Amino acid sequence: MVTIKDVAKATGVAPSTVSRVIADNPRISPDTKERVRKAMKELGYHPNINARNLAVSSTKAIGVIMPSSADKALQNPFFPEILRGIGSVTHSMQYSMTLSSGVTEEEIFNEVERMVYGSYVDGIILLYSKLDDRITNFLHEKNFPFVMVGKPYENATEITHVDNDNYTAGKEITDHLIQMGHQNIAFIGGSKELFVTLDREAGYEAALCDAGLDVYDEYRIHTEFLKSGGREAVERLLSLKEMPTGLVVSDDLISLGVLSMLEESGVSVPSDISLVSFNNVYLSEITRPALTTVDIQIHELGAQSAKVLIEQTVDKSVAAKRIIVPHKIIYRNSISEKGAL
Amino acid sequence: MVTIKDVAKATGVAPSTVSRVIADNPRISPDTKERVRKAMKELGYHPNINARNLAVSSTKAIGVIMPSSADKALQNPFFPEILRGIGSVTHSMQYSMTLSSGVTEEEIFNEVERMVYGSYVDGIILLYSKLDDRITNFLHEKNFPFVMVGKPYENATEITHVDNDNYTAGKEITDHLIQMGHQNIAFIGGSKELFVTLDREAGYEAALCDAGLDVYDEYRIHTEFLKSGGREAVERLLSLKEMPTGLVVSDDLISLGVLSMLEESGVSVPSDISLVSFNNVYLSEITRPALTTVDIQIHELGAQSAKVLIEQTVDKSVAAKRIIVPHKIIYRNSISEKGAL
DNA sequence: CTGTTAGCGCTTTCAT
DNA sequence: ATGAAAGCGCTAACAG
């Protein structure tokens, strides 16, 4: 391995000088810089990151933590997409990113501990928000730089987070359904433990209220992702005395399952029932019908979190922030006008 | 930060002893081990990974490189799934994993260079196989430990890789279609640059030949993922004088697009046309109809690569290997019997 | 069984 | 503008 010493020797300067050249220190003469750089190139010198990390006690690396149900969760295109968003900024700032790989909460907690105590990373991005979460609490207590994607359950003013305005998004998309003449609108959401679900549901509710429509408890269904989840939700729906004509589904992936089961049950979308959802993952344009959905700009969510986290790691004194990434409804064809009836 | 010295002082032993306790060195008396461990716990000691890495010049980290078209590619559930597979073993062996984040080939190449020269990682997993690939060549020349998922174009005997038997898989699934009475069978594949496509296509061809069926060039279509790709392929298909009754599609994600376009064109699957594909990603059971597809055990593909890579990094002398992960046809309902006609 | 010592490669005062 | 030297936290001979 070519070290700084080799370069120094080859150039006839001291190691410290070489180090300064690497840092592009202004008080090194252009001439020596030139010579040192030439030698580095010739010898094929590359800095050893561990030595550097050790000396400056910083790593230029950030850790990305997936939710503990990672096996299922990772199936949601949301995650690859947000990873890309994070990657785009870590890459441009020459940071590297380390992914959590644990499955159980316990495993992940241990990984986080190692990351923090072992100086693996300078900061952490949490890809979920959970009530009373051990990892969140740990990071918060230790005062370790981290940002959360989503809304924190506690200490929201002290925890930097980047989120959408899911309440408003839920309201707007439900409004749209109402504008199209629908009055019986049901909500199908993911886990009630997740703030996203709650926020979107609250928006749905508010839209109904504002329009003077009743909110029925049987019209609010909570379920899992994928096929099984879709089945369950659709069965519940079909068993209702009065079938809704509109459906607000809190995640495109759930919509997929719902769509599939609906078709199996002979209910056609959008002619029998209209459906809208959230996220605008790439799948939502391939489904039949293509989904009208809220684009939450997943990539941007990731990019913003990485950006603010890095800011935070370089200057630990900056105050906690909330960053809201704007959303936008994407109109496709999973809705039909109800006015005609 | 609590260091090894603090623990040493607190216990009244030498730092090296503490180090040995960490390594669980057998020649330390159980008694001192006990005391040292107690002190570590009390002081809240955690080893500094960078110092350790520097001292032993190894990192217990592996780099995972995505293909350069990562933006699109990452959308394929194949990637999250293989990441999970990799993660399951890195996690169990206490390794960490660093993801590439570049988009262009140039960017990724630079990342790889940094990983290798900067001692970021002990080994690298390449999640693609490309002809005349700069990164592959670099790694191969440098003799840096790496494994490839898929089949190398060159130096296959010198490059450890883990792959499926895509040829046989293609043959078997095509055979199945033939058994079901189909004679006009087309192939829709992804990029011809990819070995997977080529292998599966070769298997398709072999099955036709073995059955004494003709192989038409117009029956072999190459396309992109997702909607646009599906459209194009289906248009080509519909423009044929003789429409095939069977379709072998080289990737579930492509099937999704094809399915969607087929339905739009009023062609029904499986009654008008039967379709089979590859990968068995979770989507394939949500589509309508659910896909008969070859399960290539993506998770296992990832796990095996991580496993063999780690073996290779600890003992650089082990010979290059080829590991074939078995496949299995998953029967669902995108096929109908053609015999009746 | 344990302590001493010398690095690993880089950065960073402190001199000059 | 540059060099000398100490030190980041840990490991690994080498002694004993």
XYZ file of C-alpha atoms (C1' of nucleotides) in Angstrom:
714
model
C 0.000 0.000 0.000
C 1.237 3.422 -0.947
C 1.177 5.705 2.058
C 1.636 9.349 2.643
C 5.196 8.626 3.663
C 6.050 7.105 0.320
C 4.767 10.165 -1.419
C 6.689 12.365 0.973
C 9.885 10.478 0.385
C 9.446 10.526 -3.365
C 8.874 14.254 -3.347
C 11.467 15.035 -0.737
C 9.017 16.691 1.633
C 7.596 15.790 5.023
C 4.494 13.659 5.463
C 2.711 16.597 6.980
C 3.214 18.528 3.806
C 1.644 15.806 1.794
C -1.246 15.773 4.183
C -1.655 19.487 3.671
C -1.630 19.070 -0.054
C -4.425 16.570 0.227
C -6.404 19.048 2.273
C -5.492 21.703 -0.275
C -4.086 23.844 2.486
C -3.527 27.392 1.151
C -0.181 27.855 2.789
C 1.579 25.303 0.672
C 3.386 26.722 -2.300
C 1.785 26.003 -5.642
C 5.044 24.546 -6.693
C 5.248 21.858 -4.030
C 1.573 21.118 -4.434
C 2.272 20.434 -8.042
C 5.160 18.128 -7.299
C 3.377 16.271 -4.543
C 0.311 15.720 -6.673
C 2.431 14.428 -9.463
C 4.085 11.949 -7.146
C 0.733 10.834 -5.770
C -0.462 10.101 -9.238
C 2.691 8.303 -10.249
C 2.805 6.141 -7.191
C -0.914 5.521 -7.304
C -1.498 6.943 -3.881
C -4.947 6.777 -2.316
C -5.694 7.927 1.194
C -6.541 5.277 3.731
C -9.935 6.114 5.000
C -9.608 4.375 8.321
C -6.451 6.171 9.272
C -8.086 9.414 8.328
C -11.252 8.619 10.225
C -9.255 7.716 13.265
C -7.243 10.906 13.174
C -10.152 13.254 12.677
C -12.755 11.088 14.400
C -15.351 11.447 11.733
C -16.327 9.011 9.032
C -18.173 10.781 6.243
C -20.595 7.931 6.337
C -24.223 7.828 7.256
C -26.289 4.920 8.439
C -29.719 4.205 7.049
C -32.099 2.272 9.236
C -35.018 0.391 7.788
C -38.070 -0.479 9.849
C -37.857 -3.727 11.731
C -40.391 -5.446 9.541
C -37.815 -4.961 6.848
C -38.578 -8.179 5.069
C -42.021 -7.048 4.085
C -41.365 -3.363 4.142
C -38.501 -3.560 1.755
C -40.923 -4.934 -0.772
C -42.557 -1.572 -0.930
C -40.986 0.353 -3.785
C -41.001 3.253 -1.380
C -37.740 2.026 0.108
C -35.598 1.562 -2.955
C -36.805 4.915 -4.104
C -35.958 6.739 -0.913
C -32.588 5.000 -0.861
C -31.918 6.469 -4.266
C -32.838 9.892 -2.963
C -30.465 9.543 -0.054
C -27.789 8.133 -2.295
C -27.985 11.034 -4.678
C -26.860 13.467 -2.029
C -24.481 11.246 -0.109
C -22.827 10.544 -3.390
C -22.511 14.155 -4.393
C -21.019 15.008 -1.009
C -18.643 12.078 -1.122
C -20.305 10.368 1.771
C -20.931 6.684 1.890
C -24.023 4.979 3.158
C -24.356 1.936 5.336
C -27.593 0.033 5.393
C -29.077 -1.691 8.391
C -29.569 -5.368 7.800
C -31.216 -6.648 10.933
C -34.702 -8.042 10.915
C -35.914 -7.957 14.468
C -36.041 -4.770 16.461
C -33.438 -6.170 18.800
C -31.022 -6.871 15.990
C -31.447 -3.456 14.527
C -30.982 -1.833 17.883
C -27.669 -3.577 18.241
C -26.599 -2.427 14.831
C -27.445 1.129 15.749
C -25.485 0.823 18.948
C -22.478 -0.373 17.052
C -22.847 2.388 14.510
C -23.005 5.013 17.208
C -20.527 3.731 19.767
C -18.115 2.289 17.261
C -17.972 5.495 15.249
C -19.151 3.742 12.170
C -21.129 6.701 10.941
C -21.491 10.411 11.534
C -25.238 10.385 11.490
C -28.288 8.222 11.000
C -31.441 8.370 8.939
C -34.439 6.580 10.352
C -36.796 5.405 7.653
C -39.774 5.067 9.906
C -41.572 6.639 12.811
C -42.829 4.459 15.584
C -44.389 5.152 18.926
C -42.087 4.668 21.854
C -39.288 3.410 19.708
C -36.204 2.202 21.487
C -33.877 3.283 18.718
C -35.318 6.747 18.439
C -35.088 7.205 22.161
C -31.530 5.973 22.222
C -30.432 8.335 19.492
C -32.258 11.202 21.089
C -30.793 10.610 24.516
C -27.285 10.169 23.215
C -27.769 13.336 21.284
C -26.445 11.592 18.216
C -27.163 13.337 14.917
C -30.131 11.739 13.223
C -33.117 12.605 11.133
C -36.376 10.813 10.828
C -38.441 10.381 7.731
C -41.977 10.893 8.921
C -43.364 12.627 11.957
C -41.953 11.827 15.409
C -44.438 10.769 18.045
C -42.584 12.609 20.750
C -40.101 15.440 20.980
C -41.124 16.578 17.540
C -39.544 19.954 18.083
C -36.250 18.434 19.077
C -36.029 15.842 16.349
C -35.216 16.894 12.855
C -37.591 15.211 10.488
C -38.686 15.384 6.910
C -42.229 14.564 6.067
C -45.109 15.282 3.766
C -48.184 17.143 4.808
C -50.119 13.937 4.865
C -53.131 15.465 6.501
C -53.623 17.950 3.702
C -52.812 15.362 1.088
C -55.484 13.102 2.528
C -57.926 15.944 2.575
C -57.246 16.991 -0.972
C -57.489 13.586 -2.513
C -60.686 12.855 -0.635
C -62.035 16.203 -1.743
C -61.345 15.220 -5.266
C -63.461 12.130 -4.845
C -66.212 14.271 -3.377
C -65.994 16.704 -6.257
C -66.520 13.792 -8.556
C -69.820 13.202 -6.886
C -68.977 10.470 -4.421
C -70.657 10.488 -1.050
C -69.945 7.085 0.353
C -66.247 7.005 0.697
C -64.303 4.432 2.637
C -60.725 4.532 3.861
C -58.346 1.618 3.691
C -55.133 2.208 5.557
C -52.023 0.403 6.681
C -51.069 -0.074 10.282
C -52.652 2.276 12.778
C -49.280 2.416 14.462
C -47.913 4.523 11.684
C -48.279 8.241 11.669
C -48.662 8.307 7.910
C -51.790 6.249 8.131
C -53.158 8.383 10.918
C -52.447 11.663 9.187
C -53.911 10.603 5.887
C -56.931 9.229 7.641
C -57.422 12.454 9.546
C -57.359 14.338 6.267
C -59.917 11.962 4.824
C -62.135 12.547 7.806
C -61.768 16.293 7.636
C -62.740 16.334 3.987
C -65.884 14.374 4.705
C -66.793 16.631 7.614
C -66.202 19.771 5.642
C -68.474 18.452 2.948
C -71.131 17.663 5.503
C -70.768 13.950 4.915
C -71.024 11.382 7.675
C -68.008 9.452 8.842
C -68.751 5.818 9.540
C -66.509 3.609 11.557
C -67.211 0.620 9.342
C -65.840 2.652 6.504
C -62.381 2.693 7.977
C -60.390 -0.417 7.485
C -56.840 -1.123 8.553
C -54.869 -3.828 6.903
C -51.545 -5.188 5.765
C -49.738 -4.812 2.516
C -50.046 -7.147 -0.396
C -52.471 -9.797 -1.377
C -53.640 -11.090 1.930
C -54.219 -7.580 3.145
C -56.189 -6.718 0.077
C -58.357 -9.777 0.471
C -59.273 -9.031 4.014
C -60.073 -5.414 3.311
C -62.208 -6.209 0.312
C -64.131 -8.851 2.194
C -64.913 -6.352 4.911
C -65.997 -3.915 2.277
C -68.274 -6.328 0.480
C -69.942 -7.332 3.685
C -71.196 -3.822 4.331
C -74.893 -3.150 3.907
C -74.080 -0.059 1.904
C -71.072 -0.404 -0.348
C -69.016 2.734 -0.758
C -68.522 4.099 -4.250
C -65.217 5.700 -3.414
C -62.089 4.354 -1.775
C -59.176 6.236 -0.273
C -56.303 3.817 0.106
C -53.275 4.932 2.068
C -50.582 3.268 -0.052
C -50.218 2.267 -3.682
C -49.041 -1.160 -2.739
C -52.188 -1.765 -0.739
C -54.167 -0.510 -3.716
C -52.578 -3.199 -5.799
C -53.861 -5.902 -3.521
C -57.242 -4.270 -3.227
C -57.548 -3.888 -6.975
C -56.724 -7.503 -7.464
C -59.285 -8.715 -4.962
C -61.904 -6.327 -6.199
C -61.598 -7.689 -9.682
C -61.730 -11.206 -8.372
C -64.962 -10.309 -6.631
C -66.431 -8.972 -9.825
C -66.331 -5.355 -8.706
C -64.957 -3.153 -11.415
C -62.781 -0.098 -10.916
C -63.583 2.641 -11.677
C -67.067 1.897 -13.000
C -68.402 0.293 -9.824
C -66.049 1.852 -7.402
C -63.515 4.664 -7.636
C -60.155 4.403 -5.949
C -57.425 6.859 -5.082
C -54.240 6.328 -3.172
C -50.864 7.615 -2.105
C -47.178 7.512 -3.031
C -47.127 7.328 -6.803
C -44.666 4.513 -6.975
C -43.900 3.329 -10.490
C -46.407 0.523 -10.152
C -49.285 2.905 -10.003
C -49.110 3.566 -13.688
C -48.970 -0.074 -14.634
C -51.996 -1.207 -12.702
C -55.281 -1.553 -14.473
C -56.709 0.965 -14.169
C -53.745 3.244 -13.614
C -54.078 4.891 -10.235
C -54.998 8.421 -9.389
C -52.635 8.933 -6.511
C -50.797 11.520 -4.465
C -47.219 11.924 -5.532
C -45.291 12.402 -2.311
C -41.919 12.789 -3.997
C -40.194 9.939 -2.334
C -36.868 10.703 -3.949
C -36.963 14.210 -2.606
C -37.870 12.929 0.838
C -34.661 10.938 0.796
C -32.518 13.685 -0.651
C -33.741 16.226 1.886
C -33.106 13.950 4.821
C -29.576 13.239 3.721
C -28.944 16.895 3.111
C -30.175 18.109 6.452
C -28.479 15.262 8.261
C -25.127 16.097 6.761
C -25.593 19.732 7.699
C -26.304 18.575 11.179
C -23.260 16.386 11.430
C -20.886 19.092 10.319
C -22.383 21.654 12.653
C -23.858 19.943 15.647
C -25.226 23.191 16.975
C -27.867 23.748 14.307
C -31.382 23.562 15.664
C -33.762 20.733 14.895
C -35.889 21.334 11.833
C -39.040 20.122 10.223
C -38.962 19.881 6.484
C -42.168 19.397 4.558
C -41.867 18.029 1.072
C -44.754 19.161 -1.133
C -47.117 16.660 -2.698
C -49.105 16.680 -5.869
C -52.089 14.724 -7.093
C -51.455 12.674 -10.191
C -54.634 12.166 -12.128
C -55.004 8.874 -13.878
C -58.015 6.699 -14.400
C -59.055 4.912 -11.275
C -61.869 7.393 -10.693
C -65.180 7.819 -12.454
C -67.705 10.582 -12.079
C -70.554 9.705 -9.807
C -72.756 12.710 -10.569
C -74.483 11.022 -13.457
C -76.265 8.532 -11.225
C -15.018 8.475 24.588
C -14.158 5.474 26.703
C -11.064 3.751 25.364
C -9.316 0.525 25.997
C -6.890 2.388 28.216
C -9.604 3.591 30.515
C -10.803 0.076 30.942
C -7.238 -1.085 31.522
C -6.665 1.537 34.158
C -9.939 0.821 35.903
C -9.157 -2.874 36.028
C -5.479 -2.461 36.814
C -4.302 -4.422 33.772
C -2.528 -3.519 30.548
C -4.363 -2.310 27.463
C -3.227 -5.386 25.589
C -4.971 -7.534 28.117
C -8.173 -5.694 27.551
C -7.694 -6.151 23.837
C -7.277 -9.846 24.396
C -10.404 -10.017 26.455
C -12.292 -8.418 23.605
C -10.926 -11.033 21.255
C -11.799 -13.644 23.850
C -8.239 -14.862 23.791
C -8.076 -18.240 25.554
C -4.906 -17.482 27.432
C -6.458 -14.884 29.636
C -7.566 -16.126 32.997
C -11.290 -16.388 33.441
C -10.894 -14.246 36.468
C -9.382 -11.234 34.711
C -11.772 -11.665 31.836
C -14.536 -11.343 34.310
C -13.137 -8.199 35.869
C -12.310 -6.572 32.574
C -15.748 -7.262 31.191
C -17.319 -5.832 34.254
C -15.298 -2.670 33.902
C -16.179 -2.405 30.236
C -19.810 -2.581 31.072
C -19.578 -0.097 33.899
C -17.642 2.430 31.920
C -19.781 1.879 28.872
C -16.882 0.887 26.727
C -17.389 0.217 23.023
C -14.555 -0.534 20.640
C -13.692 2.090 18.090
C -14.077 0.457 14.760
C -11.741 2.732 12.882
C -8.868 2.161 15.221
C -9.449 -1.529 14.975
C -9.687 -1.451 11.217
C -6.515 0.515 10.985
C -4.623 -1.834 13.230
C -5.707 -5.022 11.539
C -6.212 -3.512 8.110
C -9.539 -5.091 7.501
C -12.955 -3.567 7.802
C -15.543 -6.297 8.140
C -17.554 -4.397 5.609
C -18.588 -5.314 2.133
C -19.563 -3.055 -0.712
C -22.591 -3.743 -2.850
C -22.600 -2.328 -6.342
C -25.789 -1.786 -8.248
C -25.882 -1.583 -12.021
C -25.306 1.838 -13.454
C -28.857 2.218 -14.630
C -29.661 2.132 -10.962
C -32.520 4.567 -11.183
C -34.618 2.182 -13.222
C -33.057 -1.001 -12.050
C -33.666 -0.316 -8.426
C -37.339 -0.312 -9.244
C -37.160 -3.986 -9.879
C -38.093 -5.778 -6.670
C -35.206 -8.031 -7.498
C -32.821 -5.572 -5.892
C -34.416 -4.989 -2.542
C -34.834 -8.711 -2.283
C -31.252 -9.557 -3.049
C -30.151 -6.834 -0.647
C -32.093 -8.599 2.044
C -30.378 -11.825 1.184
C -26.985 -10.210 1.431
C -27.961 -8.432 4.604
C -29.058 -11.624 6.284
C -25.561 -13.039 6.160
C -23.578 -9.858 6.625
C -25.669 -9.270 9.686
C -25.170 -12.692 11.119
C -21.424 -12.412 10.613
C -21.318 -8.943 12.089
C -20.334 -7.388 8.830
C -21.729 -4.125 7.590
C -22.746 -3.325 4.072
C -22.117 -0.206 2.052
C -24.245 0.534 -0.943
C -23.091 2.195 -4.118
C -25.021 5.333 -4.830
C -23.674 6.560 -8.148
C -25.845 6.723 -11.212
C -23.503 6.890 -14.152
C -20.914 4.251 -14.780
C -18.211 6.816 -14.225
C -19.566 7.744 -10.805
C -19.833 4.159 -9.749
C -16.361 3.406 -10.953
C -15.035 6.167 -8.759
C -16.897 4.814 -5.803
C -15.425 1.406 -6.372
C -11.966 2.897 -6.607
C -12.434 4.632 -3.306
C -13.793 1.485 -1.717
C -10.813 -0.517 -2.887
C -7.960 1.921 -2.506
C -9.282 3.587 0.600
C -9.829 0.284 2.389
C -13.469 1.003 2.837
C -14.475 -2.603 2.406
C -12.969 -6.059 2.441
C -14.808 -7.250 -0.603
C -17.384 -6.303 -3.188
C -20.536 -7.833 -4.574
C -21.422 -6.883 -8.118
C -25.134 -7.037 -8.730
C -24.862 -7.273 -12.475
C -22.858 -8.805 -15.274
C -21.945 -6.700 -18.220
C -19.742 -7.243 -21.221
C -16.397 -5.514 -21.057
C -17.209 -3.817 -17.803
C -14.662 -1.374 -16.497
C -15.428 -2.129 -12.884
C -15.235 -5.867 -13.292
C -11.942 -5.543 -15.092
C -10.581 -3.236 -12.447
C -11.485 -5.561 -9.619
C -10.152 -8.539 -11.492
C -6.841 -6.893 -12.299
C -6.355 -5.594 -8.804
C -7.132 -9.036 -7.575
C -9.540 -7.542 -5.093
C -11.999 -9.990 -3.550
C -15.323 -9.755 -5.306
C -18.192 -11.894 -6.408
C -20.595 -11.353 -9.214
C -24.251 -12.177 -9.235
C -24.840 -13.603 -12.673
C -22.476 -15.099 -15.184
C -19.257 -13.275 -16.105
C -18.670 -12.605 -19.768
C -14.972 -13.234 -19.460
C -12.645 -15.024 -17.089
C -15.567 -17.021 -15.797
C -13.259 -19.551 -14.234
C -11.363 -16.901 -12.354
C -14.300 -14.909 -11.120
C -16.398 -16.246 -8.325
C -20.021 -15.877 -9.233
C -23.394 -17.037 -8.093
C -26.062 -17.582 -10.635
C -29.090 -19.620 -11.559
C -29.125 -22.157 -14.307
C -31.060 -19.801 -16.493
C -30.707 -21.909 -19.568
C -32.370 -24.879 -17.974
C -34.950 -22.690 -16.313
C -35.835 -21.206 -19.681
C -36.031 -24.628 -21.181
C -38.232 -26.029 -18.471
C -40.718 -23.233 -18.418
C -40.986 -23.260 -22.190
C -41.424 -27.004 -22.066
C -44.262 -26.510 -19.704
C -45.973 -24.258 -22.203
C -45.418 -26.880 -24.877
C -46.834 -29.592 -22.645
C -49.901 -27.471 -22.316
C -50.378 -27.714 -26.043
C -48.849 -24.452 -27.205
C -46.911 -24.407 -30.434
C -46.582 -20.761 -31.277
C -44.533 -19.407 -28.470
C -42.859 -16.035 -28.432
C -40.108 -14.744 -26.204
C -40.056 -11.289 -24.691
C -36.790 -10.446 -23.027
C -34.968 -7.553 -21.474
C -31.741 -6.131 -22.759
C -29.712 -8.389 -25.035
C -26.661 -7.078 -23.199
C -27.565 -9.100 -20.182
C -26.545 -12.667 -19.795
C -29.741 -13.538 -17.993
C -31.755 -12.624 -21.028
C -29.465 -14.551 -23.319
C -29.440 -17.659 -21.184
C -33.163 -17.753 -20.720
C -33.668 -17.164 -24.392
C -31.286 -19.958 -25.275
C -33.284 -22.284 -23.061
C -36.502 -21.174 -24.751
C -34.956 -21.914 -28.103
C -33.675 -25.297 -27.053
C -37.078 -26.317 -25.790
C -38.674 -25.408 -29.106
C -36.013 -27.270 -31.052
C -36.278 -30.352 -28.904
C -39.994 -30.365 -29.487
C -39.462 -30.051 -33.213
C -40.996 -26.583 -33.248
C -39.738 -23.798 -35.459
C -37.983 -20.810 -33.992
C -38.974 -17.551 -35.640
C -36.982 -14.416 -35.323
C -40.090 -12.258 -35.213
C -41.056 -14.203 -32.137
C -38.173 -12.840 -30.145
C -38.627 -9.392 -28.829
C -36.287 -7.375 -26.656
C -37.547 -4.527 -24.628
C -37.293 -2.388 -21.545
C -38.924 -2.755 -18.191
C -42.178 -1.195 -17.231
C -45.024 0.263 -19.106
C -43.356 1.713 -22.138
C -41.485 -1.524 -22.683
C -44.650 -3.520 -22.403
C -46.417 -1.338 -24.923
C -43.740 -1.686 -27.511
C -43.495 -5.420 -27.134
C -47.227 -5.935 -27.331
C -47.507 -3.770 -30.418
C -44.870 -5.852 -32.115
C -46.727 -8.958 -31.090
C -50.088 -7.780 -32.373
C -48.632 -6.809 -35.696
C -47.540 -10.370 -36.416
C -49.454 -12.292 -39.067
C -49.666 -15.243 -36.751
C -50.150 -14.341 -33.110
C -48.460 -16.641 -30.653
C -50.606 -18.362 -28.064
C -47.781 -18.618 -25.574
C -45.395 -16.036 -24.203
C -42.151 -16.567 -22.332
C -41.238 -13.306 -20.641
C -37.825 -12.992 -19.081
C -38.768 -10.943 -16.020
C -41.873 -10.564 -13.874
C -41.655 -6.817 -14.052
C -41.764 -6.940 -17.828
C -44.719 -9.277 -17.558
C -46.518 -6.655 -15.575
C -46.201 -4.147 -18.383
C -47.060 -6.739 -20.989
C -50.114 -7.861 -19.062
C -51.298 -4.330 -18.782
C -50.902 -3.596 -22.456
C -52.401 -6.893 -23.468
C -55.526 -6.165 -21.507
C -55.687 -2.715 -22.993
C -55.548 -4.286 -26.420
C -58.391 -6.596 -25.592
C -56.266 -9.707 -25.474
C -57.077 -11.782 -22.466
C -54.600 -13.805 -20.423
C -54.698 -16.751 -20.177
C -57.685 -17.451 -22.391
C -56.298 -15.811 -25.531
C -52.680 -16.037 -24.702
C -50.726 -17.858 -22.024
C -47.819 -16.203 -20.290
C -44.976 -17.425 -18.127
C -42.066 -15.545 -16.697
C -39.142 -15.461 -14.307
C -38.130 -14.310 -10.842
C -41.216 -14.811 -8.737
C -41.100 -11.419 -7.121
C -43.953 -10.720 -4.742
C -45.820 -8.870 -7.459
C -46.307 -11.994 -9.460
C -48.995 -13.230 -7.163
C -50.879 -9.967 -7.152
C -51.167 -9.562 -10.883
C -54.300 -10.652 -12.619
C -53.920 -13.386 -13.510
C -51.287 -14.421 -11.021
C -48.167 -15.447 -12.881
C -46.786 -18.872 -13.471
C -43.146 -18.058 -13.063
C -39.747 -19.484 -12.268
C -38.735 -18.868 -8.702
C -35.035 -18.093 -8.863
C -34.641 -17.668 -5.108
C -33.407 -14.142 -5.127
C -32.863 -14.070 -1.399
C -30.660 -17.120 -1.608
C -28.736 -15.601 -4.483
C -27.870 -12.713 -2.199
C -27.103 -14.835 0.816
C -24.806 -17.134 -1.121
C -22.861 -14.287 -2.654
C -22.276 -12.686 0.705
C -21.278 -15.978 2.206
C -18.774 -16.903 -0.450
C -17.409 -13.386 -0.571
C -16.730 -13.360 3.124
C -15.012 -16.727 2.867
C -12.897 -15.272 0.149
C -11.932 -12.199 2.102
C -10.810 -14.148 5.122
C -8.807 -16.574 3.046
C -7.654 -14.942 -0.121
C -6.186 -18.160 -1.382
C -9.436 -20.012 -1.962
C -10.076 -20.709 -5.615
C -12.780 -18.977 -7.609
C -16.089 -20.773 -7.526
C -19.324 -20.947 -9.400
C -22.388 -21.388 -7.295
C -25.662 -22.321 -8.911
C -28.796 -21.590 -6.954
C -31.594 -23.975 -7.878
C -34.827 -22.728 -9.361
C -38.372 -23.968 -9.197
C -41.439 -23.349 -11.288
C -44.312 -21.798 -9.397
C -47.599 -22.727 -10.981
C -50.280 -20.102 -10.889
C -52.851 -19.156 -13.434
C -51.435 -17.281 -16.349
C -51.512 -20.411 -18.493
C -54.389 -22.218 -20.122
C -54.383 -25.542 -21.863
C -54.229 -25.282 -25.600
C -54.833 -28.945 -26.335
C -58.590 -28.517 -26.564
C -58.409 -26.540 -29.770
C -1.150 -15.660 31.795
C 0.061 -10.727 31.279
C 2.864 -6.373 30.378
C 5.819 -3.558 27.126
C 6.408 -1.711 22.926
C 5.906 -0.624 18.412
C 3.274 0.411 14.870
C -1.354 0.909 11.421
C -1.720 5.837 8.109
C -3.172 10.143 8.786
C -3.771 14.868 10.950
C -2.309 18.583 13.684
C -0.072 21.474 16.940
C 4.242 23.601 17.543
C 8.390 25.066 15.822
C 11.284 27.274 12.500
C 5.988 27.674 3.539
C 7.500 23.434 5.610
C 9.268 19.934 9.113
C 9.224 17.221 13.562
C 6.703 14.879 16.644
C 2.807 13.460 19.113
C -1.353 11.059 19.077
C -6.144 9.059 17.325
C -7.596 3.731 19.643
C -6.440 -0.606 18.786
C -3.616 -4.949 17.858
C 0.327 -7.924 17.797
C 4.745 -9.477 18.313
C 8.005 -10.181 21.890
C 9.175 -10.802 26.529
C 8.795 -12.723 30.663
